[in-house]
Short mmCIF file of C-alpha atoms in Angstrom, two decimals:
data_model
loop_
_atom_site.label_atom_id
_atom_site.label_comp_id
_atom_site.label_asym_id
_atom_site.label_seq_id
_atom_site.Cartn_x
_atom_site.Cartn_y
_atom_site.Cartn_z
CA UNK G 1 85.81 120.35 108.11
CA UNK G 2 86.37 117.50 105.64
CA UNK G 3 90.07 117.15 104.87
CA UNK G 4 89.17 115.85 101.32
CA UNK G 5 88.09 119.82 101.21
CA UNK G 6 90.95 121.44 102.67
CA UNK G 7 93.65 119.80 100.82
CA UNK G 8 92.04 118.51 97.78
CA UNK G 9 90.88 114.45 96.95
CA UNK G 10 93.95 113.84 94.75
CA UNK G 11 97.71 115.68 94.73
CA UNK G 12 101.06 114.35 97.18
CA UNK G 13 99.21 115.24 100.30
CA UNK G 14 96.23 113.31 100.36
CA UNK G 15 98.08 110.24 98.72
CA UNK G 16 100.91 110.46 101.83
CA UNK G 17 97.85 111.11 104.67
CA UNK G 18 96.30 107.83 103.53
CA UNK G 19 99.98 106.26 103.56
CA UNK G 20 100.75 107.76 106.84
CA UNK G 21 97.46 105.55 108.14
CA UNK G 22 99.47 102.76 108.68
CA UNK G 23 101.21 104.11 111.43
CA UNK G 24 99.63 103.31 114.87
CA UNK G 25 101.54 105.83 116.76
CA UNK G 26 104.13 108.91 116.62
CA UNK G 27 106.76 108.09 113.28
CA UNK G 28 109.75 109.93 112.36
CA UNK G 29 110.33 111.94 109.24
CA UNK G 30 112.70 108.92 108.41
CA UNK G 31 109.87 106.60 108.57
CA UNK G 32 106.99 108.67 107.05
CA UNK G 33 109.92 108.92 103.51
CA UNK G 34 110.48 105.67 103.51
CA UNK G 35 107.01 104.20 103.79
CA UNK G 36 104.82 106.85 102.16
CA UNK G 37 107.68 108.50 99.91
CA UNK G 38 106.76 111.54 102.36
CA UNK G 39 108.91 114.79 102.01
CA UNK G 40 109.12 116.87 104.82
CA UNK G 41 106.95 119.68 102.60
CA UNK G 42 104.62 117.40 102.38
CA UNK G 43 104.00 116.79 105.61
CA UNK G 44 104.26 120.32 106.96
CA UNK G 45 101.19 121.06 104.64
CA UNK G 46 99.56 118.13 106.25
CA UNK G 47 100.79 119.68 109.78
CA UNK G 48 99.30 123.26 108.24
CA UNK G 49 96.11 121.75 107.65
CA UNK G 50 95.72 120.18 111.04
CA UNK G 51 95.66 116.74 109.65
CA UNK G 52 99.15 115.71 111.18
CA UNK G 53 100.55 117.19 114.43
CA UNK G 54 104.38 117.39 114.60
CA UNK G 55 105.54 116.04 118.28
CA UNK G 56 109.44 117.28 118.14
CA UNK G 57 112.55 115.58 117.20
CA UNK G 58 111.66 115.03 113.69
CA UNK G 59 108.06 112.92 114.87
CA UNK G 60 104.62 113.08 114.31
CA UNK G 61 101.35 112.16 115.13
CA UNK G 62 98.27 111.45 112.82
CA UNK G 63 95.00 111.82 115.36
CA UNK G 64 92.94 108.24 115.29
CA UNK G 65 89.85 109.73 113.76
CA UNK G 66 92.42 111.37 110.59
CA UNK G 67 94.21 107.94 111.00
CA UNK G 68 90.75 106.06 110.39
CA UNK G 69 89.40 108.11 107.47
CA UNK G 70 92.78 107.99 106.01
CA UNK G 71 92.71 103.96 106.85
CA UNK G 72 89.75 103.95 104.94
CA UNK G 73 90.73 105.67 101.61
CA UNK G 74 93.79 103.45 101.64
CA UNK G 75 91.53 100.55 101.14
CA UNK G 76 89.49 102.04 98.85
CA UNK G 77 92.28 102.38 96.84
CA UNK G 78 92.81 98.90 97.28
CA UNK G 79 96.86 99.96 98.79
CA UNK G 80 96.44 98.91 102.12
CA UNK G 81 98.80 96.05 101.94
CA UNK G 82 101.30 97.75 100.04
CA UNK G 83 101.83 100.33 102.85
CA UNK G 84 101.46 97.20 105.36
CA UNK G 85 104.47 95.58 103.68
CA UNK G 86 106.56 98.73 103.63
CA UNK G 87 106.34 99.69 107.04
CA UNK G 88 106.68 95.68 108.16
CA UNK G 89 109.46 95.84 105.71
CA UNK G 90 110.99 99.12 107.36
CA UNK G 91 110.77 98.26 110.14
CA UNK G 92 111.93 94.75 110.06
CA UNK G 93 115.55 96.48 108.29
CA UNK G 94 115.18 99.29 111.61
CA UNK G 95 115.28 96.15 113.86
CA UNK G 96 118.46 94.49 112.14
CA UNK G 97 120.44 97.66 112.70
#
């Protein structure tokens, strides 16, 4: 099923699944609020909806074909490198630590 359908085209969720694109791999809760202003409500309807899969220890896991249509409707929205700079940006401050 199209996730546009099950959550809606507009509203917290789809904005943060097109923010969570950026992320290659697994990222923690910590990561996913500070990059995508993510709550954790937000993401457990994204986990509820089978468009994010939770891996334990606060992580979690966006499948590469959600990743890519989320990818894609970040650049449509022309805020690719606005997530790009927060999570280089995050990151970057994670590595000084």
């Amino acid at each position: 099923m199209n996730p546009s359908i099950r959550i809606g085209r507009t509203g917290p969720s789809t904005a943060s699944l097109s923010g969570l694109s950026v992320f290659a791999g697994s990222f923690s809760l910590e990561a996913a609020e500070d990059v995508c202003d993510a709550e954790l409500e937000t993401l457990t309807t994204l986990v509820d909806a089978s468009l994010l899969k939770a891996t334990g220890d606060d992580r979690f896991l966006l499948l590469d074909t959600i990743r890519e249509l989320a990818a894609e409707r970040l650049a449509d929205a022309d805020e690719s490198a606005v997530y790009a700079h927060r999570h280089a940006s995050f990151f970057a401050t994670l590595a000084e630590e």
